[in-house]
Short mmCIF file of C-alpha atoms in Angstrom, two decimals:
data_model
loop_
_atom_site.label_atom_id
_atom_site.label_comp_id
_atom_site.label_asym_id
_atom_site.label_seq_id
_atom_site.Cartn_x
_atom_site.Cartn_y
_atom_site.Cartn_z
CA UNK A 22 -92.78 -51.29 139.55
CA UNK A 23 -90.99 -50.79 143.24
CA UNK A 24 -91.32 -53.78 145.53
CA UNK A 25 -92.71 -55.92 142.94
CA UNK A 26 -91.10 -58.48 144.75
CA UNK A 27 -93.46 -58.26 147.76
CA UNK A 28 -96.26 -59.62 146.06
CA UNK A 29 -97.50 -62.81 144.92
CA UNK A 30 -99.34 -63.55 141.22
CA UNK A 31 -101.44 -65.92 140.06
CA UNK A 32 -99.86 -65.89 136.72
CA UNK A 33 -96.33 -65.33 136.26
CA UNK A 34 -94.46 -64.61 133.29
CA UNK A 35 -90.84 -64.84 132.52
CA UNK A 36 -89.24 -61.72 130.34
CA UNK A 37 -85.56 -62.13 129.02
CA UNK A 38 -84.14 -59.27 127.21
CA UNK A 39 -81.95 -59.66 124.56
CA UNK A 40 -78.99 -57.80 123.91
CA UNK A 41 -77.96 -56.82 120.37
CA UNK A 42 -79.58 -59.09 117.89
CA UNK A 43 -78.18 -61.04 115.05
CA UNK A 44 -78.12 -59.79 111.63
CA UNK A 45 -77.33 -61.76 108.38
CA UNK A 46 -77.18 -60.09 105.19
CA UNK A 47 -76.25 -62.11 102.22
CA UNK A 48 -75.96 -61.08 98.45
CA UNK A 49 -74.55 -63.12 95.99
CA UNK A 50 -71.65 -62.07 93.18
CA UNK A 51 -73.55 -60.76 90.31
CA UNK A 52 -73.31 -59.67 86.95
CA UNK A 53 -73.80 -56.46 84.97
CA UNK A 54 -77.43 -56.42 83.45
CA UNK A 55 -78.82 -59.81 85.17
CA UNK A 56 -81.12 -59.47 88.34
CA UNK A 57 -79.40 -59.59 91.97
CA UNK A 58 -81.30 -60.88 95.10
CA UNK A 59 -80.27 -59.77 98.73
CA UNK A 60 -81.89 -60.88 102.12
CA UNK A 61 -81.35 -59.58 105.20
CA UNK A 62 -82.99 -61.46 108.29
CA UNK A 63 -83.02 -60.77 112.34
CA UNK A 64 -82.96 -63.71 114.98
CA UNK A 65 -85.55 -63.64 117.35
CA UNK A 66 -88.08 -61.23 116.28
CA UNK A 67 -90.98 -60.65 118.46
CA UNK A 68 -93.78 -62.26 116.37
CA UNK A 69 -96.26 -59.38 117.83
CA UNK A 70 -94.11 -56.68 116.97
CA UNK A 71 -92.21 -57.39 114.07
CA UNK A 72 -88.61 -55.21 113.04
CA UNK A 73 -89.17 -52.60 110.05
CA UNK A 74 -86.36 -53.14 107.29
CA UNK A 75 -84.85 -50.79 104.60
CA UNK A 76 -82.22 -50.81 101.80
CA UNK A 77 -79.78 -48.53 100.69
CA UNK A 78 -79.93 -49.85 97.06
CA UNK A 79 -83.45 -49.04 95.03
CA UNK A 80 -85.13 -52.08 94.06
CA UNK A 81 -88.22 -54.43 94.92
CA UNK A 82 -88.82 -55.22 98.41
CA UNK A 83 -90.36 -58.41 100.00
CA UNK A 84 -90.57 -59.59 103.58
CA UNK A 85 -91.57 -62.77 105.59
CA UNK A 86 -91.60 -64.36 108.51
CA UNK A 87 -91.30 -68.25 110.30
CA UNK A 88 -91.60 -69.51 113.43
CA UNK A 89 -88.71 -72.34 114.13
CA UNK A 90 -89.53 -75.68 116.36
CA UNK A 91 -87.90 -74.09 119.60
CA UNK A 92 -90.48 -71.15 119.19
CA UNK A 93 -88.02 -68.77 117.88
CA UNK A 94 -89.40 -66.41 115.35
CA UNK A 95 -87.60 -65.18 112.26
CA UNK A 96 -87.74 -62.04 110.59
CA UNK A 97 -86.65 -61.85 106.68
CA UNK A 98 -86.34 -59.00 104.15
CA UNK A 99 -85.55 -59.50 100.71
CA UNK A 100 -84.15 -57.03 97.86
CA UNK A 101 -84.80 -57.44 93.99
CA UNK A 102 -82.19 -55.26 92.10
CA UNK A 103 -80.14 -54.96 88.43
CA UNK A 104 -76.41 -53.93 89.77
CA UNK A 105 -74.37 -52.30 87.04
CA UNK A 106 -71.06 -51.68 86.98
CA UNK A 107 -71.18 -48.73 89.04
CA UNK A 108 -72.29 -50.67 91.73
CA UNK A 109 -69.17 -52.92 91.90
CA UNK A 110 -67.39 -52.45 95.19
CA UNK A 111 -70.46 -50.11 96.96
CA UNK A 112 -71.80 -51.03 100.00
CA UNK A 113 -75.26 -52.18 100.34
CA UNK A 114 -76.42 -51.50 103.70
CA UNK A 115 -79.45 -53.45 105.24
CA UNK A 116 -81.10 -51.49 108.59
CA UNK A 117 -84.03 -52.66 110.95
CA UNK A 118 -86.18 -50.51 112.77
CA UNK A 119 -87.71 -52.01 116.43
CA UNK A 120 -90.40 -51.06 118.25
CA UNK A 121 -89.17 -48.36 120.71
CA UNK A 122 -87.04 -46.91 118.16
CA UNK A 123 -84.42 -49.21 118.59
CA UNK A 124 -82.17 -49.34 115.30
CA UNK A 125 -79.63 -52.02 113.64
CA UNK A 126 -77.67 -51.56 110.70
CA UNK A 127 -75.09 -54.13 108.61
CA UNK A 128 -73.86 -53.48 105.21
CA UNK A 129 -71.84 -55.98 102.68
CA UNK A 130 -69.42 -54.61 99.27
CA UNK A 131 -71.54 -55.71 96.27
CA UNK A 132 -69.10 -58.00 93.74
CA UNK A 133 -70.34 -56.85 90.11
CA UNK A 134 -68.95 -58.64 87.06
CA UNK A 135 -68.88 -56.31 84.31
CA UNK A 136 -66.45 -55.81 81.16
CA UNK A 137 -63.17 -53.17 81.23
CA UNK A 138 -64.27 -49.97 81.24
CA UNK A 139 -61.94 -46.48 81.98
CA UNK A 140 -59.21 -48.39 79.31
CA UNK A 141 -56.37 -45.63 79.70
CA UNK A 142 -52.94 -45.72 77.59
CA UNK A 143 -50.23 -44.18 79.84
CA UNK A 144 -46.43 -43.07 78.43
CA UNK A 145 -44.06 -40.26 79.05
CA UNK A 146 -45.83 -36.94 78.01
CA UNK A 147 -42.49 -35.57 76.24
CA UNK A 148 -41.08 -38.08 73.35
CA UNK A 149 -38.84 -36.45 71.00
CA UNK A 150 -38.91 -38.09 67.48
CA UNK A 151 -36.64 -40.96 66.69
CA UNK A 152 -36.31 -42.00 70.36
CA UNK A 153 -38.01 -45.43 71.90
CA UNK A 154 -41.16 -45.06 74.34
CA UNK A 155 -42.78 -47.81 76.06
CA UNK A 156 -46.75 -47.63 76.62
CA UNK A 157 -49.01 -48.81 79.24
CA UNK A 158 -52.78 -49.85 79.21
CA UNK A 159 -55.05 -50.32 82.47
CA UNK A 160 -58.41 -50.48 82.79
CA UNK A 161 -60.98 -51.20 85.66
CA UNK A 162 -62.94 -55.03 85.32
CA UNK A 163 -63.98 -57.29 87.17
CA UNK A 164 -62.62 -59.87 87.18
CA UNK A 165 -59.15 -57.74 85.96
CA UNK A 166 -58.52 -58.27 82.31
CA UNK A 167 -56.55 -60.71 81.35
CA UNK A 168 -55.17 -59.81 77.91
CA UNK A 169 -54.73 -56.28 76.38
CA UNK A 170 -54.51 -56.27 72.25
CA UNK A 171 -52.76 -52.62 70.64
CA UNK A 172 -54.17 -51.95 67.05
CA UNK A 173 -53.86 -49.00 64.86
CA UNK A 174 -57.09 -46.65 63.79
CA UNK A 175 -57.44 -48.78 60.95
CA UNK A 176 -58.26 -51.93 62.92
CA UNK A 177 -54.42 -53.79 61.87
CA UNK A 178 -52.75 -55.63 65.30
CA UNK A 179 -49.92 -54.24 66.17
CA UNK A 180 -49.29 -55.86 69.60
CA UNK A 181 -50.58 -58.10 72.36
CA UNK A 182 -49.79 -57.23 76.24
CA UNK A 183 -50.34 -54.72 78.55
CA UNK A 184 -46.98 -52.99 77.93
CA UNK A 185 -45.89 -52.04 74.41
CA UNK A 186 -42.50 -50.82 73.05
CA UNK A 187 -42.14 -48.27 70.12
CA UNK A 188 -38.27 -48.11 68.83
CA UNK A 189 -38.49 -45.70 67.10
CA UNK A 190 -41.02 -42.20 67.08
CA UNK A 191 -42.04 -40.68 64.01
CA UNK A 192 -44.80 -37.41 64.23
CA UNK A 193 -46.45 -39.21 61.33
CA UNK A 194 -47.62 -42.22 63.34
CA UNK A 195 -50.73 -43.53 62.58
CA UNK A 196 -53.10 -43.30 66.08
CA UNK A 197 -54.14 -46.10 68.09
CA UNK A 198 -56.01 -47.49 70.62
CA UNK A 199 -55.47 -50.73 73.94
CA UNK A 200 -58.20 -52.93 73.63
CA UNK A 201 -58.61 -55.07 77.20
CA UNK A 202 -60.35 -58.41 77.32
CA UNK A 203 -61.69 -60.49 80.34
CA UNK A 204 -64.67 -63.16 80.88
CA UNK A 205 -67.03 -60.85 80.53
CA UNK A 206 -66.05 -58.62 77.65
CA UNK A 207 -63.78 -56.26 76.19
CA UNK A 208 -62.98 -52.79 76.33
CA UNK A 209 -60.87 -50.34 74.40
CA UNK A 210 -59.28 -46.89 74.73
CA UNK A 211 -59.99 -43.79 72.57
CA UNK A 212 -57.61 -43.47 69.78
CA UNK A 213 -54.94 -41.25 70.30
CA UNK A 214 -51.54 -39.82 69.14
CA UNK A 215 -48.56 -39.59 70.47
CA UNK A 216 -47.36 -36.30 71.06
CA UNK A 217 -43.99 -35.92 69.26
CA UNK A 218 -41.82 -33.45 69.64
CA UNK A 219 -39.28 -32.24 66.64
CA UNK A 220 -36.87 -29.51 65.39
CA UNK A 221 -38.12 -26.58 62.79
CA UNK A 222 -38.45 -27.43 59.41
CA UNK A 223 -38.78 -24.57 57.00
CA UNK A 224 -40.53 -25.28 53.88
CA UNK A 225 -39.91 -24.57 49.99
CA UNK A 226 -42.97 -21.86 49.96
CA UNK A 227 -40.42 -19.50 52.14
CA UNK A 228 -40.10 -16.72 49.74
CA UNK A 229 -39.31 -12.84 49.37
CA UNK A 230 -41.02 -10.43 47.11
CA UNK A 231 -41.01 -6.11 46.64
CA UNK A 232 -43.29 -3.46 46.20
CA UNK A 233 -40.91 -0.30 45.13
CA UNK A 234 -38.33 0.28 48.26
CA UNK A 235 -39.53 -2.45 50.41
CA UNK A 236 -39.18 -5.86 50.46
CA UNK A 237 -41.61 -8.63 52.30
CA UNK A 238 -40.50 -11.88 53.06
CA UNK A 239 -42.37 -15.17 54.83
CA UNK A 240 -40.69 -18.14 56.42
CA UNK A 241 -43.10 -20.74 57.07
CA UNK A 242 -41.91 -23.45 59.52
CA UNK A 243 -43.14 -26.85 60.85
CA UNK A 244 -41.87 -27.70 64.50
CA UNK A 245 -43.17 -28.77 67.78
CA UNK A 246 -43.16 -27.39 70.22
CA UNK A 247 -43.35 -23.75 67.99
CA UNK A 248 -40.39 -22.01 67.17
CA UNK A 249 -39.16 -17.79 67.13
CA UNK A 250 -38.81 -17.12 63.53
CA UNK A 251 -35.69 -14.75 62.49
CA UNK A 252 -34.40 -12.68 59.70
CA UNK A 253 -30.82 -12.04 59.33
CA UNK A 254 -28.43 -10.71 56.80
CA UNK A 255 -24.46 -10.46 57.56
CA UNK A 256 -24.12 -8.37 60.94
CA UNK A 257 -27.68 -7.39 61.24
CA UNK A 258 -30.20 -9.11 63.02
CA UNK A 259 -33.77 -7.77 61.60
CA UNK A 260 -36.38 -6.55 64.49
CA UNK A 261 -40.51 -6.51 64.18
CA UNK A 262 -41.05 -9.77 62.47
CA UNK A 263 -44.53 -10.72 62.89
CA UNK A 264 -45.61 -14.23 63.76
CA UNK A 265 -48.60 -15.97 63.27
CA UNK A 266 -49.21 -19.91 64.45
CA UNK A 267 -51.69 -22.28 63.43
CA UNK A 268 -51.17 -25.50 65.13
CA UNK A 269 -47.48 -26.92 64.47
CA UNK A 270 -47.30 -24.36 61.96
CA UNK A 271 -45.38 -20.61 62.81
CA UNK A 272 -45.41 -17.84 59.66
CA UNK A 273 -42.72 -15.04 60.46
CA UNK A 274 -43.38 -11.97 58.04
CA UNK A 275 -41.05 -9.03 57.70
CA UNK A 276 -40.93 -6.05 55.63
CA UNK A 277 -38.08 -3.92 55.06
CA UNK A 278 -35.18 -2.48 53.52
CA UNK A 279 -32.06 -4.84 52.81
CA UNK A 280 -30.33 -2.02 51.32
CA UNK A 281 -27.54 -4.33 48.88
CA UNK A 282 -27.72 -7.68 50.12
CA UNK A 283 -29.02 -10.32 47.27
CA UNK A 284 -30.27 -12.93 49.91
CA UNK A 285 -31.29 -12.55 53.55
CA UNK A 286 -31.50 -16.13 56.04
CA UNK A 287 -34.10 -17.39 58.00
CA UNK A 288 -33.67 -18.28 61.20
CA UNK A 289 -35.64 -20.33 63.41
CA UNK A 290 -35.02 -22.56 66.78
CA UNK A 291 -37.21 -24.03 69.73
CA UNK A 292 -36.57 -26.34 72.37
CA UNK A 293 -35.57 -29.29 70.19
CA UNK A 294 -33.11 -27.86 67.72
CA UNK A 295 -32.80 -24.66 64.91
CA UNK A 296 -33.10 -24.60 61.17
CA UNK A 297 -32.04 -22.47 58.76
CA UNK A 298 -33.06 -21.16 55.26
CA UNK A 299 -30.99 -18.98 52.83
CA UNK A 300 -34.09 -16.47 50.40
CA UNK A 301 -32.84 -14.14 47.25
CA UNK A 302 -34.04 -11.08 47.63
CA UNK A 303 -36.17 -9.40 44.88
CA UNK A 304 -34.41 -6.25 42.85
CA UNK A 305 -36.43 -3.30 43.20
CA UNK A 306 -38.20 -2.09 40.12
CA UNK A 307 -35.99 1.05 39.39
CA UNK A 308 -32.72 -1.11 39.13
CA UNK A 309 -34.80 -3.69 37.20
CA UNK A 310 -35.81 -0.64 34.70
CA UNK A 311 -32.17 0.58 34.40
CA UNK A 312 -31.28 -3.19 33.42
CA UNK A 313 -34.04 -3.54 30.99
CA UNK A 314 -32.52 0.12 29.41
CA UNK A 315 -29.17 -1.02 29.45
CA UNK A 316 -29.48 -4.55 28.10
CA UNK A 317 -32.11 -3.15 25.16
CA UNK A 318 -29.19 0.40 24.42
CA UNK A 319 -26.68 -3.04 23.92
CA UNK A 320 -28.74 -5.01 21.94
CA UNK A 321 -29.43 -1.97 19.52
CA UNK A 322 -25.74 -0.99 19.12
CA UNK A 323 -24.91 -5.06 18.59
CA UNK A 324 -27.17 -4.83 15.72
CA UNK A 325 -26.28 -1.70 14.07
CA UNK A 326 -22.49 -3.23 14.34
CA UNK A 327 -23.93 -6.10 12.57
CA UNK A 328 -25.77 -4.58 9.59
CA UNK A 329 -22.49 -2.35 9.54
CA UNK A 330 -20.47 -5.62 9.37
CA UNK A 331 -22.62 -7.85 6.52
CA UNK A 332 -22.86 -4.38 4.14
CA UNK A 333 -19.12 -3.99 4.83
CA UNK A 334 -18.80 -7.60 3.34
CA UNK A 335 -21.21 -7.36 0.79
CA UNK A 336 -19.52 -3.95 -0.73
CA UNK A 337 -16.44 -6.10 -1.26
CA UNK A 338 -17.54 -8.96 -2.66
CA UNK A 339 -19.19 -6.52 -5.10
CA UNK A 340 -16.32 -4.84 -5.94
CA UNK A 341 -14.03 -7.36 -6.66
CA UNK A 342 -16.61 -8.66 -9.61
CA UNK A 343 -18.18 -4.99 -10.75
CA UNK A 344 -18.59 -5.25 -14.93
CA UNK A 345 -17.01 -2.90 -17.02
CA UNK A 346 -19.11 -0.22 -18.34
CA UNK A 347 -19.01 0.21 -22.06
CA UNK A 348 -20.04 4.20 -23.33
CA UNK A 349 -20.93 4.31 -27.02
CA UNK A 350 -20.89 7.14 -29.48
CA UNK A 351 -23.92 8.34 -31.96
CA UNK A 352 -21.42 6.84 -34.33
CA UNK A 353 -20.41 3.41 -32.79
CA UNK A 354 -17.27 4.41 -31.84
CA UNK A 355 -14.93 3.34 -29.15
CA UNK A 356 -14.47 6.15 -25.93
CA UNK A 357 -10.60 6.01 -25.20
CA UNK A 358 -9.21 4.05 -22.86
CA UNK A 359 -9.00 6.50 -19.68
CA UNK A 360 -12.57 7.03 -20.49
CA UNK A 361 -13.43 3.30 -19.89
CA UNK A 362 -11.34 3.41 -16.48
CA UNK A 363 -13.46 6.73 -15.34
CA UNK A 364 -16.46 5.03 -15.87
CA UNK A 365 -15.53 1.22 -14.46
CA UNK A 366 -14.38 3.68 -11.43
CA UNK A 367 -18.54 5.31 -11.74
CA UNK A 368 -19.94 1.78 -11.91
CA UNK A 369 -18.39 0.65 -8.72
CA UNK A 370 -19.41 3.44 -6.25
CA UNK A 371 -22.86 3.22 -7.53
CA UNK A 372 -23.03 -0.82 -6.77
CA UNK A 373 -21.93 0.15 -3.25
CA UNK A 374 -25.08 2.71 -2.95
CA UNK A 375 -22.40 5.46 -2.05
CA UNK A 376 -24.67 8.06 -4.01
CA UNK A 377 -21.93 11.20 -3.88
CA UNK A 378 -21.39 13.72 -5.99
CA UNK A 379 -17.73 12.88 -6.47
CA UNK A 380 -19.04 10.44 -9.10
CA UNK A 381 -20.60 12.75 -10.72
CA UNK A 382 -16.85 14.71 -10.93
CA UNK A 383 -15.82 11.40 -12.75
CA UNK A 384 -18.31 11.53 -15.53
CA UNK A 385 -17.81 15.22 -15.90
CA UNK A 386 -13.92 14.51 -17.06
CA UNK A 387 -15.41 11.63 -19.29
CA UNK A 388 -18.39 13.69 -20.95
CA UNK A 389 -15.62 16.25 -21.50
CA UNK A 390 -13.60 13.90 -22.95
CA UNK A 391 -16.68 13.03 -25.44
CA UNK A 392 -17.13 16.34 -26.59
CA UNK A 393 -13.38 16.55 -27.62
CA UNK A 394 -13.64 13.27 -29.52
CA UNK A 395 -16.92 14.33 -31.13
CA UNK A 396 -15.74 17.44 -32.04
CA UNK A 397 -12.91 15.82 -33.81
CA UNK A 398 -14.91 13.55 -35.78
CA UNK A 399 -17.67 16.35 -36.52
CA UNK A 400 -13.89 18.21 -37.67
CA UNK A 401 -13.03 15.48 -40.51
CA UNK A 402 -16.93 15.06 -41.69
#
């Protein structure tokens, strides 16, 4: 109002603004699951138009206000909430509204207690096998953990600390998990393996096998990372093998002609180290035929050389103990004596199964021989 000052009034009053008022926001350290309180109040409040407050955090809301000796009035909000974890380290933020649109804001970092959560294992991504690596486990708690336990995915201790040193690295590990531990709770990491890297290893079940002309051979290998697979026979490297991988498993497969060679080698290298494995080749079915003809044309002539052998044998043991043959008369009489030889000489080409007709000559000289005897006697009866 201009020239207020040149008038009197029968009832003064006395106005003193304020400038910025006092806020006090207090909240105290809570834990995970159990219910927080938080009050935020404003010094002086006009008792006839009282401040509007509001929270950032959801929860249930209650608000008062008291009147001090010195006529001061006091404006208080209070806040009802269950922090979790999430909440640790937010801001909660108190504002109050005036009359007049006049606003006032203060905020304080909520301190949550909850158990480790986010329990991470951290090591060098590339171990090779039989070389040391040292592990690391964090996690986020509050209050910070203050022991860390290793154990293998069969629940066995292996270690206690936050830090944990493995001599020696083997691919057949057994996986494991951190487990951290502070006032509140524990924690623990998902289980995991280390990734280990290793040179090829080609197994027994590499093999070669034909189909007429054309021979197909596998090499299976084991390696990580995977490996190129190769065929190779003296001064030839093969080309088109086909590969196929399943996990830390690579298949090469060729198919082809090896021409004379008896064995071809496998070949197969990655980052680590190479391998290699020495196959026989199959032989094709027409040599294999001309081998089965051969070997049965030799056993055949063996035996006939055999038999040939034995009836050799047998014909002179037989001849050495042939019986003289003895050729009687009607009469009773004695043949001559060069009779008896032609026939002993009969007797022993018939044991011997030589069936000729040369015998036959033999027997004609002794029948003649007979008839001259005979046809003496017949003479002197």
């Amino acid at each position: 109002m201009a020239n207020f000052n040149n008038y009197t009034y029968k009832e003064k009053v006395s106005i003193t603004v304020f400038g910025a008022l006092n806020i006090d926001l207090s909240v105290k350290e809570v834990q995970e699951g159990q219910t927080a309180l938080a009050s935020c109040s404003v010094s002086p409040a006009c008792p006839t138009s009282l401040p509007v407050f509001s929270w950032s955090h959801p929860g249930e809301e209650y608000f008062h206000s008291m009147q001090f000796e010195d006529g001061q009035w006091k404006a208080t909000a209070t806040l009802t909430f269950h922090p979790t974890k999430a909440d640790h380290n937010k801001p909660l933020l108190c504002t109050v509204r005036y009359d007049g649109g006049r606003q006032q804001e203060t905020t304080k970092l909520l301190k949550v207690k909850h158990a480790p959560v986010n329990v991470m294992v951290e090591y060098k991504s590339d171990v090779k096998e039989g070389e040391a690596v040292q592990l690391k486990c964090s996690s986020d708690a509050y209050p910070p953990a203050n022991s860390y336990e290793w154990y293998n995915e069969t629940g066995v201790q292996m270690h206690q600390g936050n830090t944990y040193m493995i001599p020696n690295v083997s691919r057949n590990m057994d996986a494991f998990y951190c487990t951290a531990i502070n006032t509140v709770g524990r924690g623990k990491s998902s289980p995991m393996r280390l990734s280990v890297l290793y040179a090829p290893e080609i197994k027994m079940a590499s093999s070669c096998s034909s189909r007429g002309d054309v021979v197909k051979c596998m090499c299976i290998v084991e390696s990580k990372p995977p490996s190129m697979v190769h065929f190779v026979i003296p001064e030839k490297v093969f080309a088109g093998t086909k590969i196929e991988r399943h996990g830390s498993v690579t298949i090469g497969t060729l198919q082809a002609e090896f021409g004379s060679s008896e064995v071809v080698h496998c070949l197969a290298n990655n980052t680590i180290g190479i391998a290699s494995f020495t196959l026989s080749l199959p032989v094709n079915d027409k040599m294999h035929h001309l081998f089965i003809a051969i070997a049965t044309g030799a056993g055949v002539v063996l035996m006939i050389l055999l038999i040939a052998v034995v009836f050799v044998i047998k014909c002179r043991r037989s001849s050495g103990d042939a019986p003289t043959l003895h050729i009687q008369t009607n009469k009773g009489e004695e043949l001559p004596e060069y009779a008896t030889a032609n026939s002993s000489v009969l007797r022993k080409e018939m044991n011997c199964g030589a069936m000729q007709w040369s015998a036959s000559y033999s027997s004609d000289n002794v029948y003649g021989n007979m008839e001259t005897d005979n046809d003496a006697i017949y003479a002197n009866v």
